[in-house]
mmCIF file of C-alpha atoms in Angstrom:
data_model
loop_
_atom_site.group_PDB
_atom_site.id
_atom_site.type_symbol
_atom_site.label_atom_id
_atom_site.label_comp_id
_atom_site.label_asym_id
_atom_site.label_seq_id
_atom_site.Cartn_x
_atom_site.Cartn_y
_atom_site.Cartn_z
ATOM 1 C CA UNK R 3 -21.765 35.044 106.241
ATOM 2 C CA UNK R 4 -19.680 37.747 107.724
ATOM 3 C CA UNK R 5 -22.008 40.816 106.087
ATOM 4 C CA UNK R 6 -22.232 44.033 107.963
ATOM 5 C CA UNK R 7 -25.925 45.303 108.429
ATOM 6 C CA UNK R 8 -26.894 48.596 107.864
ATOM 7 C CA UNK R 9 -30.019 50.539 108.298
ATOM 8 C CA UNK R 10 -29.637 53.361 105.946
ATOM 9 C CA UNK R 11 -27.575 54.876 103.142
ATOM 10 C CA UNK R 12 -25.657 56.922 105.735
ATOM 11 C CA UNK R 13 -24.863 54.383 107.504
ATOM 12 C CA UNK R 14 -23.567 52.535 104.769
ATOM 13 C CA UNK R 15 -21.467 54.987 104.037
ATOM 14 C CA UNK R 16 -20.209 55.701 107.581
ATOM 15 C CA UNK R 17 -18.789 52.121 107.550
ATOM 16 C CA UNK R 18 -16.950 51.778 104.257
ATOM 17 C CA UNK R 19 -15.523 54.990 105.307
ATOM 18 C CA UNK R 20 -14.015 52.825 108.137
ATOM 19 C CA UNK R 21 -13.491 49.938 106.659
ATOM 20 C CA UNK R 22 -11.647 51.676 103.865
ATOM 21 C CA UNK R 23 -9.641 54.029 106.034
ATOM 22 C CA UNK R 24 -8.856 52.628 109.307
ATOM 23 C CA UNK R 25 -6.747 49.906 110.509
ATOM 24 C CA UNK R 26 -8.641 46.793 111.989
ATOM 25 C CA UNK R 27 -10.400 47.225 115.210
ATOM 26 C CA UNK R 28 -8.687 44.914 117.922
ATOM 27 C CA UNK R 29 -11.622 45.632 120.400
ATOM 28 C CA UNK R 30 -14.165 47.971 122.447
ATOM 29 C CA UNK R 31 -11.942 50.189 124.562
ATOM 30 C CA UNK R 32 -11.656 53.772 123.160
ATOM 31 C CA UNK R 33 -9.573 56.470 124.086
ATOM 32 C CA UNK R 34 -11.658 59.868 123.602
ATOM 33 C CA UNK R 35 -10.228 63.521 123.002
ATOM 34 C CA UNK R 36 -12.881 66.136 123.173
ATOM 35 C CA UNK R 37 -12.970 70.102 122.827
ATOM 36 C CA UNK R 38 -14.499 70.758 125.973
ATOM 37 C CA UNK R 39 -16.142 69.324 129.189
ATOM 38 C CA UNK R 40 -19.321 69.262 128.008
ATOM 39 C CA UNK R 41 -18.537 67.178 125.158
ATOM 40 C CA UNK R 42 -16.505 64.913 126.899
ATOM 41 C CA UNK R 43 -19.453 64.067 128.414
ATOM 42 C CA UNK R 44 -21.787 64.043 125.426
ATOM 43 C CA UNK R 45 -18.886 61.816 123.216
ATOM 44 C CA UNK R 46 -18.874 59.109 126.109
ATOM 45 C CA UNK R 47 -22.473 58.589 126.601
ATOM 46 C CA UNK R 48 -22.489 58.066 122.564
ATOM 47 C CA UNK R 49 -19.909 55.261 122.475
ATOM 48 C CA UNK R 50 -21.148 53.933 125.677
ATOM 49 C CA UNK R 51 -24.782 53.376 124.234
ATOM 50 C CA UNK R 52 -23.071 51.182 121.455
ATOM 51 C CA UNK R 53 -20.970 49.180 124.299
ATOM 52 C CA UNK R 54 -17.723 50.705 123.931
ATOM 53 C CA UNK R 55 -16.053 50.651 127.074
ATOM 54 C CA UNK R 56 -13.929 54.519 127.934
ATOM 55 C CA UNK R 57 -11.556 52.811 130.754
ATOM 56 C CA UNK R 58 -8.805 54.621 132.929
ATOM 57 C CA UNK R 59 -5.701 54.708 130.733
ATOM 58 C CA UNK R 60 -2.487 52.726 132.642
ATOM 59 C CA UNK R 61 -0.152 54.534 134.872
ATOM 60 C CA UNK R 62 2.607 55.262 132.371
ATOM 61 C CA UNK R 63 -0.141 57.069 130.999
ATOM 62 C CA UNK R 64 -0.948 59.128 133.467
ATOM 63 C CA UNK R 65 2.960 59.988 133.936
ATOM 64 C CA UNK R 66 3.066 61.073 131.064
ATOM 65 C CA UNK R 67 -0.054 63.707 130.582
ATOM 66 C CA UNK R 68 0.953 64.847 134.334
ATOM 67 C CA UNK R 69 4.459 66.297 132.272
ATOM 68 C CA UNK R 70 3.071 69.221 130.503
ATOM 69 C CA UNK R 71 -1.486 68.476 130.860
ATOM 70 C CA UNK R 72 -1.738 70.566 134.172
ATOM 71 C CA UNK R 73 -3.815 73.542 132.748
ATOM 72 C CA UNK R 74 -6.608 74.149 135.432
ATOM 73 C CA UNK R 75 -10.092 72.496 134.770
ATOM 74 C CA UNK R 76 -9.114 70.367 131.858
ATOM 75 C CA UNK R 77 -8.878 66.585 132.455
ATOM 76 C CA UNK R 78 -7.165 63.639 130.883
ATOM 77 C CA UNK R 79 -8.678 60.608 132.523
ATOM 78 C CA UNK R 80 -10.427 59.547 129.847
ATOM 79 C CA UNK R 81 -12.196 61.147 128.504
ATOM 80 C CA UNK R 82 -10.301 63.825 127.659
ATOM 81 C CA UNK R 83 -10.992 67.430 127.409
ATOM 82 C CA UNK R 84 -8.373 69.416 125.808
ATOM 83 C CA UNK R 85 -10.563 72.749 125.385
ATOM 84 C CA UNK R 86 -7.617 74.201 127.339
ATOM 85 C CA UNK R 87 -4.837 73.284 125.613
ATOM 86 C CA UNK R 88 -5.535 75.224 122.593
ATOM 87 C CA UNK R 89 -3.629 76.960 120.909
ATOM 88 C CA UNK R 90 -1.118 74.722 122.164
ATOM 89 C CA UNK R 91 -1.456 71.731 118.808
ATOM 90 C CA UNK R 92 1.561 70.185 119.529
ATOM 91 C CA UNK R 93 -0.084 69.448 123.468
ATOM 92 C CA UNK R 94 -3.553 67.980 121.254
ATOM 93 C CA UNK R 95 -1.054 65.522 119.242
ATOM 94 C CA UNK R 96 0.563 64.744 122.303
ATOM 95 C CA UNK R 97 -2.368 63.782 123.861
ATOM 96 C CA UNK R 98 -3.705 61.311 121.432
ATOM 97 C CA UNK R 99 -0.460 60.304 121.343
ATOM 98 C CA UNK R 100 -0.686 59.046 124.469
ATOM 99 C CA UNK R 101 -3.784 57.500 123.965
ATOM 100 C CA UNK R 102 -2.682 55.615 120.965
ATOM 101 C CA UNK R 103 0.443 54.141 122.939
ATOM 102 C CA UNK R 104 -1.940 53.502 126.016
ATOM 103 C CA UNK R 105 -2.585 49.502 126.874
ATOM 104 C CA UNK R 106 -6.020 49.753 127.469
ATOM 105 C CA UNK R 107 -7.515 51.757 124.208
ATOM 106 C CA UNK R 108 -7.998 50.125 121.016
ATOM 107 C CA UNK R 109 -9.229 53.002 119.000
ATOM 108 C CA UNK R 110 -8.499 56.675 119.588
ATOM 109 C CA UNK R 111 -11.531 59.175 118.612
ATOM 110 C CA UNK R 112 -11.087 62.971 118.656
ATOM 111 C CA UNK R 113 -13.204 65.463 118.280
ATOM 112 C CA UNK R 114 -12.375 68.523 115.735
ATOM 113 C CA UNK R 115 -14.520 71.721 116.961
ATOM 114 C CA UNK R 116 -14.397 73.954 113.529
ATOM 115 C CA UNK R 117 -15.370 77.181 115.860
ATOM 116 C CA UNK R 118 -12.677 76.368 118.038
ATOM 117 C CA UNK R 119 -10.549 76.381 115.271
ATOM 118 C CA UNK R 120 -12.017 79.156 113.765
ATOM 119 C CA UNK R 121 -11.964 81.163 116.573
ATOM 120 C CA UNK R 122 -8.209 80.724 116.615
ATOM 121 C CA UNK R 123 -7.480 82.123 113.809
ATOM 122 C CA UNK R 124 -6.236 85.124 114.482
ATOM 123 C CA UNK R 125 -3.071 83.264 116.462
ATOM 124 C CA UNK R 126 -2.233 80.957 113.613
ATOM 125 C CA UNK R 127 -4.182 81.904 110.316
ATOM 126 C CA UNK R 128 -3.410 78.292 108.624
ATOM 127 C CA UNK R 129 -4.899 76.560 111.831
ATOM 128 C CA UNK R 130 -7.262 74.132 109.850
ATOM 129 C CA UNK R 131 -4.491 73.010 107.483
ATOM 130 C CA UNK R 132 -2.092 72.868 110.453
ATOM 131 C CA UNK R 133 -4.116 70.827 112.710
ATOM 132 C CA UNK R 134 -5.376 68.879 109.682
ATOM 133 C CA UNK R 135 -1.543 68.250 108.433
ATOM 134 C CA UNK R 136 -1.050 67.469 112.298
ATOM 135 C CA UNK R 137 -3.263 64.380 112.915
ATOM 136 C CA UNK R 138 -2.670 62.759 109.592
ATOM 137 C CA UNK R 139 0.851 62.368 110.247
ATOM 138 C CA UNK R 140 -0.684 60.985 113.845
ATOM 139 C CA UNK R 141 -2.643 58.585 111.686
ATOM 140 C CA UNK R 142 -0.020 57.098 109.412
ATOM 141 C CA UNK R 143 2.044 56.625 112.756
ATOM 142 C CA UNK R 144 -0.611 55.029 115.149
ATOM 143 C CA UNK R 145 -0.593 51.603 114.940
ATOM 144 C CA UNK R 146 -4.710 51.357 116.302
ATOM 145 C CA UNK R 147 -7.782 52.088 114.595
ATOM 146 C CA UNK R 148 -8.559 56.318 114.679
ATOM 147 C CA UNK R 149 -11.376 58.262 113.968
ATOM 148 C CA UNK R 150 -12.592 62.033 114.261
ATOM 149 C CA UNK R 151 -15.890 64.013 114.749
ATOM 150 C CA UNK R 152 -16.190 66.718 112.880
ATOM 151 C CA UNK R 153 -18.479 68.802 115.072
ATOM 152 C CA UNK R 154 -19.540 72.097 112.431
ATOM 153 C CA UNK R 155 -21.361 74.509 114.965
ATOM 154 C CA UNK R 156 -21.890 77.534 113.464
ATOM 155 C CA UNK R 157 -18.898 77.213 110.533
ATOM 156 C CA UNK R 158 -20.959 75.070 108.512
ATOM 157 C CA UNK R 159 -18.670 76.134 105.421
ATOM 158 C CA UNK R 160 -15.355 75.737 107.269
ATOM 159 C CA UNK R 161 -16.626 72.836 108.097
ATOM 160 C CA UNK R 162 -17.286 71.625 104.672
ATOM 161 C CA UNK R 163 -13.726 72.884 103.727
ATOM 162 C CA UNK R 164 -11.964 71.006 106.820
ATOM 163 C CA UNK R 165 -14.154 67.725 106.054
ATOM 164 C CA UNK R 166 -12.452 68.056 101.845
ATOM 165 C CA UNK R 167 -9.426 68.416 103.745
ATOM 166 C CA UNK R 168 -9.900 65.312 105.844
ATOM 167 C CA UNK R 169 -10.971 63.013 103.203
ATOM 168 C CA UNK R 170 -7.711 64.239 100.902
ATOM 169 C CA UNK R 171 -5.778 62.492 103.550
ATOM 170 C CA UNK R 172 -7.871 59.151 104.255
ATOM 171 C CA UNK R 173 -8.906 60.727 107.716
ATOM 172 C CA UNK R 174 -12.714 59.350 108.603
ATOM 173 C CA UNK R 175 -14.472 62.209 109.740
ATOM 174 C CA UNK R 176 -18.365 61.972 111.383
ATOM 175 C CA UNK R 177 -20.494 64.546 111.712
ATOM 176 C CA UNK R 178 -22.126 63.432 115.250
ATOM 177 C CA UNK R 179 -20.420 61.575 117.997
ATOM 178 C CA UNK R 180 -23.944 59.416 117.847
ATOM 179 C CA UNK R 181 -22.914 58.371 113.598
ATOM 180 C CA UNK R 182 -19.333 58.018 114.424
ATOM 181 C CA UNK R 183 -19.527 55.381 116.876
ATOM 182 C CA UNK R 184 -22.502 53.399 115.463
ATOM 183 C CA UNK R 185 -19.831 53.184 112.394
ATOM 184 C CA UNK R 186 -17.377 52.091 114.601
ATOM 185 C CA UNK R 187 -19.665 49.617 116.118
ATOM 186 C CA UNK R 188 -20.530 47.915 113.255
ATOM 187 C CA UNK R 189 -17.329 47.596 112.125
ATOM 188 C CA UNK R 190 -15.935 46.440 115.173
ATOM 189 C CA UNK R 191 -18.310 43.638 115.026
ATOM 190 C CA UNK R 192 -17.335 42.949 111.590
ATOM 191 C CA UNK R 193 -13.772 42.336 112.607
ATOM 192 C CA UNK R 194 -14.774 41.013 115.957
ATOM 193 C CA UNK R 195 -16.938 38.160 113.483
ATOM 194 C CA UNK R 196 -13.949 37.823 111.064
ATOM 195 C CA UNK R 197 -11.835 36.368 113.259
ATOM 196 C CA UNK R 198 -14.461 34.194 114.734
ATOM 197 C CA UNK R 199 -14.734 32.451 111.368
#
């Protein structure tokens, strides 16, 4: 009958927040942005285990992040780790950017690292509202499906504060890559069975 099943009041949650605040999913590719390597690593096993696919991004692509992503030891294959190009925002939105013009992705996920953030500070001491300000312009003008993890750390009260923030501007925010793409999952297949009917 088209229901989406949950397990849990979380989880319930998680996916109204999607279905409420993204566009429709088109399909299982997803284009990942995270704060360092390790997490790239950790935010592609977690959408992998719910059969999301993280494929190479198309050549234009690649053209593209070669023009200004060429700080040593960060990566933008796909996943992405953009650890290095803070403080640099306008390189983050650029690089989602990307993503959300790429071909192959159907939903672009980044990761927000509050002590990253935090730890920034002292360069730009509105950094949460600027970044926040930042990616919901990015979400009015994607035209796919986009998420973020909000990944606390330590700044479990910034946190709180950026996550206020967030939902003030429709922006889905998880607090685990492991809840934000069994959301994503389960609302992909409820678009997926939609237009099966």
């Amino acid at each position: 009958c088209g229901a989406v099943k949950v397990d849990n009041i979380n989880e319930l949650i998680d996916t109204i927040k999607l279905l409420l605040y993204t566009k429709p999913i088109a399909g299982d590719r997803v284009g990942l942005a995270a704060m360092t390597g390790g997490q790239s690593v950790v935010i592609t096993d977690a959408f992998s285990r719910e059969g999301f696919k993280v494929p190479l991004l198309s050549e234009t692509s690649y053209s593209k992040f070669a023009a200004f992503f060429q700080t040593l030891g960060a990566s933008y294959r796909n996943p992405l780790d953009i650890s290095l190009n803070f403080p640099y925002l306008d390189r983050i939105i650029k690089s989602i950017e990307i993503l959300g013009e790429d071909e192959n992705i159907d939903t672009v996920v980044l990761e927000i690292s509050v002590p990253f953030l935090k730890d920034l500070s002292w360069i730009n001491t509105n950094m949460f509202d600027t970044m926040i300000e930042a990616v919901a312009d990015f979400k009015k003008r994607c035209v796919k499906s986009f998420i973020t993890i909000l990944v606390p750390g330590h700044a479990e009260q910034e946190a709180l504060e950026v996550k206020k923030k967030l939902v003030a501007k429709d922006i889905p925010s998880f607090a685990s890559f492991e809840s934000g793409a069994r959301a994503l999952r389960k609302t992909a297949n409820y678009y997926h069975n939609k237009s099966s009917m």
